[in-house]
PDB file of C-alpha atoms in Angstrom:
ATOM      1  CA  ASP W   1      93.037  69.113 113.478  1.00 40.00           C
ATOM      2  CA  ALA W   2      90.169  70.208 111.188  1.00 44.00           C
ATOM      3  CA  GLU W   3      91.895  73.578 110.423  1.00 43.00           C
ATOM      4  CA  ASN W   4      94.799  71.718 108.966  1.00 43.00           C
ATOM      5  CA  CYS W   5      92.705  69.658 106.503  1.00 46.00           C
ATOM      6  CA  ALA W   6      94.354  70.341 103.218  1.00 46.00           C
ATOM      7  CA  CYS W   7      91.712  70.424 100.468  1.00 48.00           C
ATOM      8  CA  HIS W   8      92.998  68.079  97.773  1.00 49.00           C
ATOM      9  CA  CYS W   9      90.376  67.502  95.146  1.00 57.00           C
ATOM     10  CA  GLY W  10      87.169  69.337  95.954  1.00 60.00           C
ATOM     11  CA  ALA W  11      85.137  71.205  98.506  1.00 60.00           C
ATOM     12  CA  ALA W  12      81.527  72.267  98.935  1.00 61.00           C
ATOM     13  CA  MET W  13      79.462  74.032 101.476  1.00 66.00           C
ATOM     14  CA  ASN W  14      75.806  74.145 102.603  1.00 66.00           C
ATOM     15  CA  GLU W  15      74.365  76.484 105.219  1.00 70.00           C
ATOM     16  CA  ASN W  16      75.767  74.504 108.110  1.00 76.00           C
ATOM     17  CA  CYS W  17      78.767  72.516 106.960  1.00 85.00           C
ATOM     18  CA  ILE W  18      81.751  72.391 104.607  1.00 90.00           C
ATOM     19  CA  GLY W  19      82.805  69.186 102.847  1.00 91.00           C
ATOM     20  CA  ALA W  20      86.347  68.638 101.651  1.00 92.00           C
ATOM     21  CA  CYS W  21      88.768  65.989 100.419  1.00 94.00           C
ATOM     22  CA  VAL W  22      91.726  65.397 102.619  1.00 95.00           C
ATOM     23  CA  ASP W  23      95.009  65.496 100.843  1.00 94.00           C
ATOM     24  CA  PRO W  24      96.398  61.918 100.725  1.00 94.00           C
ATOM     25  CA  LYS W  25      99.805  63.175 102.102  1.00 93.00           C
ATOM     26  CA  VAL W  26      98.168  64.057 105.463  1.00 94.00           C
ATOM     27  CA  VAL W  27      95.645  61.161 105.791  1.00 95.00           C
ATOM     28  CA  SER W  28      97.749  59.335 108.371  1.00 93.00           C
ATOM     29  CA  ALA W  29      97.839  62.360 110.604  1.00 90.00           C
ATOM     30  CA  PHE W  30      94.118  62.912 110.113  1.00 89.00           C
ATOM     31  CA  TRP W  31      93.067  59.269 110.669  1.00 95.00           C
ATOM     32  CA  PRO W  32      92.763  59.468 114.480  1.00 95.00           C
ATOM     33  CA  HIS W  33      90.175  62.191 114.108  1.00 95.00           C
ATOM     34  CA  VAL W  34      87.829  60.189 111.915  1.00 96.00           C
ATOM     35  CA  GLU W  35      88.539  56.564 112.778  1.00 96.00           C
ATOM     36  CA  HIS W  36      85.677  56.324 115.276  1.00 95.00           C
ATOM     37  CA  TYR W  37      83.219  57.190 112.469  1.00 93.00           C
ATOM     38  CA  PHE W  38      84.340  54.145 110.462  1.00 93.00           C
ATOM     39  CA  ALA W  39      84.490  51.752 113.425  1.00 90.00           C
ATOM     40  CA  GLU W  40      80.704  51.603 113.526  1.00 80.00           C
ATOM     41  CA  ALA W  41      80.412  51.229 109.732  1.00 78.00           C
ATOM     42  CA  VAL W  42      82.809  48.261 109.627  1.00 84.00           C
ATOM     43  CA  LYS W  43      80.764  46.383 112.269  1.00 81.00           C
ATOM     44  CA  HIS W  44      78.180  45.878 109.588  1.00 74.00           C
ATOM     45  CA  GLY W  45      80.409  45.217 106.625  1.00 74.00           C
ATOM     46  CA  ASP W  46      83.131  42.951 105.306  1.00 75.00           C
ATOM     47  CA  LEU W  47      86.090  45.401 105.364  1.00 83.00           C
ATOM     48  CA  PRO W  48      88.260  45.628 108.466  1.00 90.00           C
ATOM     49  CA  LEU W  49      89.224  49.073 109.657  1.00 94.00           C
ATOM     50  CA  SER W  50      92.861  48.364 108.939  1.00 94.00           C
ATOM     51  CA  GLU W  51      92.055  47.758 105.229  1.00 94.00           C
ATOM     52  CA  LEU W  52      90.158  51.065 104.891  1.00 95.00           C
ATOM     53  CA  LYS W  53      93.151  52.848 106.526  1.00 96.00           C
ATOM     54  CA  ALA W  54      95.651  51.047 104.223  1.00 96.00           C
ATOM     55  CA  ASP W  55      93.636  51.919 101.110  1.00 96.00           C
ATOM     56  CA  LEU W  56      93.806  55.644 102.093  1.00 97.00           C
ATOM     57  CA  GLU W  57      97.504  55.463 102.883  1.00 95.00           C
ATOM     58  CA  ASN W  58      98.227  53.681  99.550  1.00 96.00           C
ATOM     59  CA  GLU W  59      96.048  56.255  97.719  1.00 96.00           C
ATOM     60  CA  LYS W  60      93.599  53.594  96.522  1.00 97.00           C
ATOM     61  CA  ALA W  61      90.854  55.587  98.203  1.00 97.00           C
ATOM     62  CA  LEU W  62      90.071  59.158  99.267  1.00 97.00           C
ATOM     63  CA  LEU W  63      89.041  60.530 102.615  1.00 97.00           C
ATOM     64  CA  TRP W  64      86.335  63.208 102.723  1.00 96.00           C
ATOM     65  CA  VAL W  65      85.347  65.136 105.856  1.00 95.00           C
ATOM     66  CA  VAL W  66      82.455  67.285 106.802  1.00 93.00           C
ATOM     67  CA  LEU W  67      83.277  70.190 109.035  1.00 91.00           C
ATOM     68  CA  GLU W  68      80.977  72.370 111.096  1.00 89.00           C
ATOM     69  CA  GLY W  69      83.216  75.197 112.233  1.00 88.00           C
ATOM     70  CA  ARG W  70      86.273  73.410 113.622  1.00 88.00           C
ATOM     71  CA  GLU W  71      84.371  70.222 114.410  1.00 92.00           C
ATOM     72  CA  ILE W  72      84.355  67.154 112.208  1.00 94.00           C
ATOM     73  CA  LYS W  73      80.794  66.027 111.853  1.00 93.00           C
ATOM     74  CA  ALA W  74      81.208  63.190 109.409  1.00 94.00           C
ATOM     75  CA  ALA W  75      83.702  61.293 107.216  1.00 95.00           C
ATOM     76  CA  VAL W  76      83.470  59.297 104.005  1.00 95.00           C
ATOM     77  CA  ILE W  77      85.855  57.023 102.153  1.00 96.00           C
ATOM     78  CA  THR W  78      85.466  56.765  98.392  1.00 96.00           C
ATOM     79  CA  ALA W  79      87.126  54.747  95.617  1.00 97.00           C
ATOM     80  CA  LEU W  80      86.906  54.086  91.906  1.00 97.00           C
ATOM     81  CA  GLU W  81      85.561  50.726  90.960  1.00 95.00           C
ATOM     82  CA  PRO W  82      85.913  49.795  87.275  1.00 95.00           C
ATOM     83  CA  GLY W  83      83.193  47.452  85.921  1.00 91.00           C
ATOM     84  CA  ARG W  84      81.445  46.220  82.842  1.00 90.00           C
ATOM     85  CA  ASN W  85      79.134  49.192  82.817  1.00 86.00           C
ATOM     86  CA  GLY W  86      81.757  51.844  83.339  1.00 92.00           C
ATOM     87  CA  THR W  87      83.503  53.014  86.391  1.00 95.00           C
ATOM     88  CA  ALA W  88      81.513  53.450  89.642  1.00 94.00           C
ATOM     89  CA  TYR W  89      82.358  56.011  92.295  1.00 95.00           C
ATOM     90  CA  LEU W  90      82.069  53.836  95.342  1.00 94.00           C
ATOM     91  CA  LEU W  91      81.105  55.158  98.777  1.00 93.00           C
ATOM     92  CA  LYS W  92      83.044  52.598 100.688  1.00 93.00           C
ATOM     93  CA  ALA W  93      82.353  53.767 104.231  1.00 92.00           C
ATOM     94  CA  CYS W  94      80.599  56.680 105.888  1.00 92.00           C
ATOM     95  CA  GLY W  95      79.866  57.685 109.427  1.00 90.00           C
ATOM     96  CA  GLY W  96      79.004  60.816 111.283  1.00 91.00           C
ATOM     97  CA  GLU W  97      76.510  62.643 113.414  1.00 90.00           C
ATOM     98  CA  SER W  98      73.624  64.986 112.521  1.00 88.00           C
ATOM     99  CA  MET W  99      73.248  63.475 109.005  1.00 88.00           C
ATOM    100  CA  ASP W 100      70.479  65.882 108.033  1.00 87.00           C
ATOM    101  CA  ASP W 101      73.056  68.720 108.272  1.00 86.00           C
ATOM    102  CA  TRP W 102      75.499  67.224 105.775  1.00 88.00           C
ATOM    103  CA  LEU W 103      73.927  64.525 103.603  1.00 88.00           C
ATOM    104  CA  GLY W 104      73.183  67.084 100.835  1.00 86.00           C
ATOM    105  CA  LEU W 105      76.947  67.377 100.303  1.00 88.00           C
ATOM    106  CA  VAL W 106      76.730  64.119  98.423  1.00 91.00           C
ATOM    107  CA  SER W 107      76.542  66.356  95.373  1.00 91.00           C
ATOM    108  CA  MET W 108      80.147  67.295  96.029  1.00 92.00           C
ATOM    109  CA  LEU W 109      81.092  63.608  95.713  1.00 94.00           C
ATOM    110  CA  GLU W 110      79.026  63.258  92.556  1.00 94.00           C
ATOM    111  CA  ASP W 111      80.846  66.257  90.970  1.00 94.00           C
ATOM    112  CA  HIS W 112      84.188  64.652  91.785  1.00 95.00           C
ATOM    113  CA  ALA W 113      82.978  61.257  90.372  1.00 95.00           C
ATOM    114  CA  LEU W 114      82.106  63.115  87.082  1.00 95.00           C
ATOM    115  CA  SER W 115      85.480  64.769  87.006  1.00 95.00           C
ATOM    116  CA  GLU W 116      87.108  61.324  87.363  1.00 95.00           C
ATOM    117  CA  GLY W 117      85.056  59.929  84.349  1.00 95.00           C
ATOM    118  CA  CYS W 118      82.805  57.788  86.452  1.00 95.00           C
ATOM    119  CA  THR W 119      79.436  56.699  84.988  1.00 95.00           C
ATOM    120  CA  HIS W 120      77.539  56.025  88.190  1.00 94.00           C
ATOM    121  CA  MET W 121      77.612  56.246  91.965  1.00 94.00           C
ATOM    122  CA  LYS W 122      77.542  53.197  94.191  1.00 93.00           C
ATOM    123  CA  ALA W 123      76.907  53.049  97.909  1.00 90.00           C
ATOM    124  CA  ILE W 124      77.300  49.891  99.979  1.00 83.00           C
ATOM    125  CA  GLY W 125      76.034  50.020 103.492  1.00 82.00           C
ATOM    126  CA  ARG W 126      73.412  49.206 106.048  1.00 81.00           C
ATOM    127  CA  LEU W 127      69.693  49.016 104.995  1.00 83.00           C
ATOM    128  CA  GLY W 128      69.227  52.354 106.873  1.00 85.00           C
ATOM    129  CA  TRP W 129      70.993  54.324 104.138  1.00 86.00           C
ATOM    130  CA  GLU W 130      68.331  53.491 101.521  1.00 89.00           C
ATOM    131  CA  LYS W 131      65.703  56.017 102.786  1.00 92.00           C
ATOM    132  CA  PRO W 132      67.966  59.087 103.252  1.00 91.00           C
ATOM    133  CA  LEU W 133      69.779  58.521  99.848  1.00 92.00           C
ATOM    134  CA  LYS W 134      66.523  57.992  97.996  1.00 92.00           C
ATOM    135  CA  GLU W 135      65.847  61.760  98.262  1.00 92.00           C
ATOM    136  CA  TYR W 136      69.061  62.349  96.289  1.00 92.00           C
ATOM    137  CA  GLY W 137      68.115  59.944  93.472  1.00 92.00           C
ATOM    138  CA  TYR W 138      69.700  56.765  94.721  1.00 91.00           C
ATOM    139  CA  GLU W 139      67.770  53.552  94.305  1.00 91.00           C
ATOM    140  CA  LYS W 140      68.195  49.964  95.406  1.00 89.00           C
ATOM    141  CA  LYS W 141      69.601  48.022  92.501  1.00 86.00           C
ATOM    142  CA  ARG W 142      70.400  44.601  94.186  1.00 81.00           C
ATOM    143  CA  ILE W 143      70.622  42.948  97.547  1.00 77.00           C
ATOM    144  CA  VAL W 144      73.235  40.970  99.342  1.00 73.00           C
ATOM    145  CA  LEU W 145      72.096  37.877 101.245  1.00 74.00           C
ATOM    146  CA  GLU W 146      74.398  36.334 103.812  1.00 72.00           C
ATOM    147  CA  LYS W 147      74.452  33.265 105.976  1.00 77.00           C
ATOM    148  CA  GLN W 148      77.011  32.905 108.789  1.00 71.00           C
ATOM    149  CA  LEU W 149      78.547  29.425 108.538  1.00 75.00           C
ATOM    150  CA  ARG W 150      81.011  29.597 111.411  1.00 75.00           C
ATOM    151  CA  LEU W 151      82.431  32.183 113.721  1.00 72.00           C
ATOM    152  CA  VAL W 152      85.578  33.961 112.439  1.00 61.00           C
ATOM    153  CA  GLN W 153      88.423  33.731 114.937  1.00 62.00           C
TER     154      GLN W 153
END
């Protein structure tokens, strides 16, 4: 449960919530408590839930949780993404409830990104993320256009 979330690489707090990185050694045990948050996120993206879980288990990504008391309010998956312009700290998937209570904890992720030598943050998600993240200095850099050619079986 939330009490057993081993802080691995960072933690932060605001007046309502605590954010912490889950130790990769306990991610598998923690997954059932956060999976439902990512189920909604993958409906709108290209990554299947199984791939997100595998990236966590193989330590290619980190799981972060937001706790309010003993209750998990949100979860985020991050990864490093090397590129031409330096390494991005990628917010791969995020889900939760009462976003206004915890979105300010993005500064915790930014601090961790800097400690990993990242040059920039990168969030990929639904259009609805643009407005709340703008308050924290994020801006739209490009768009993705898609066309469904056939149904995936």
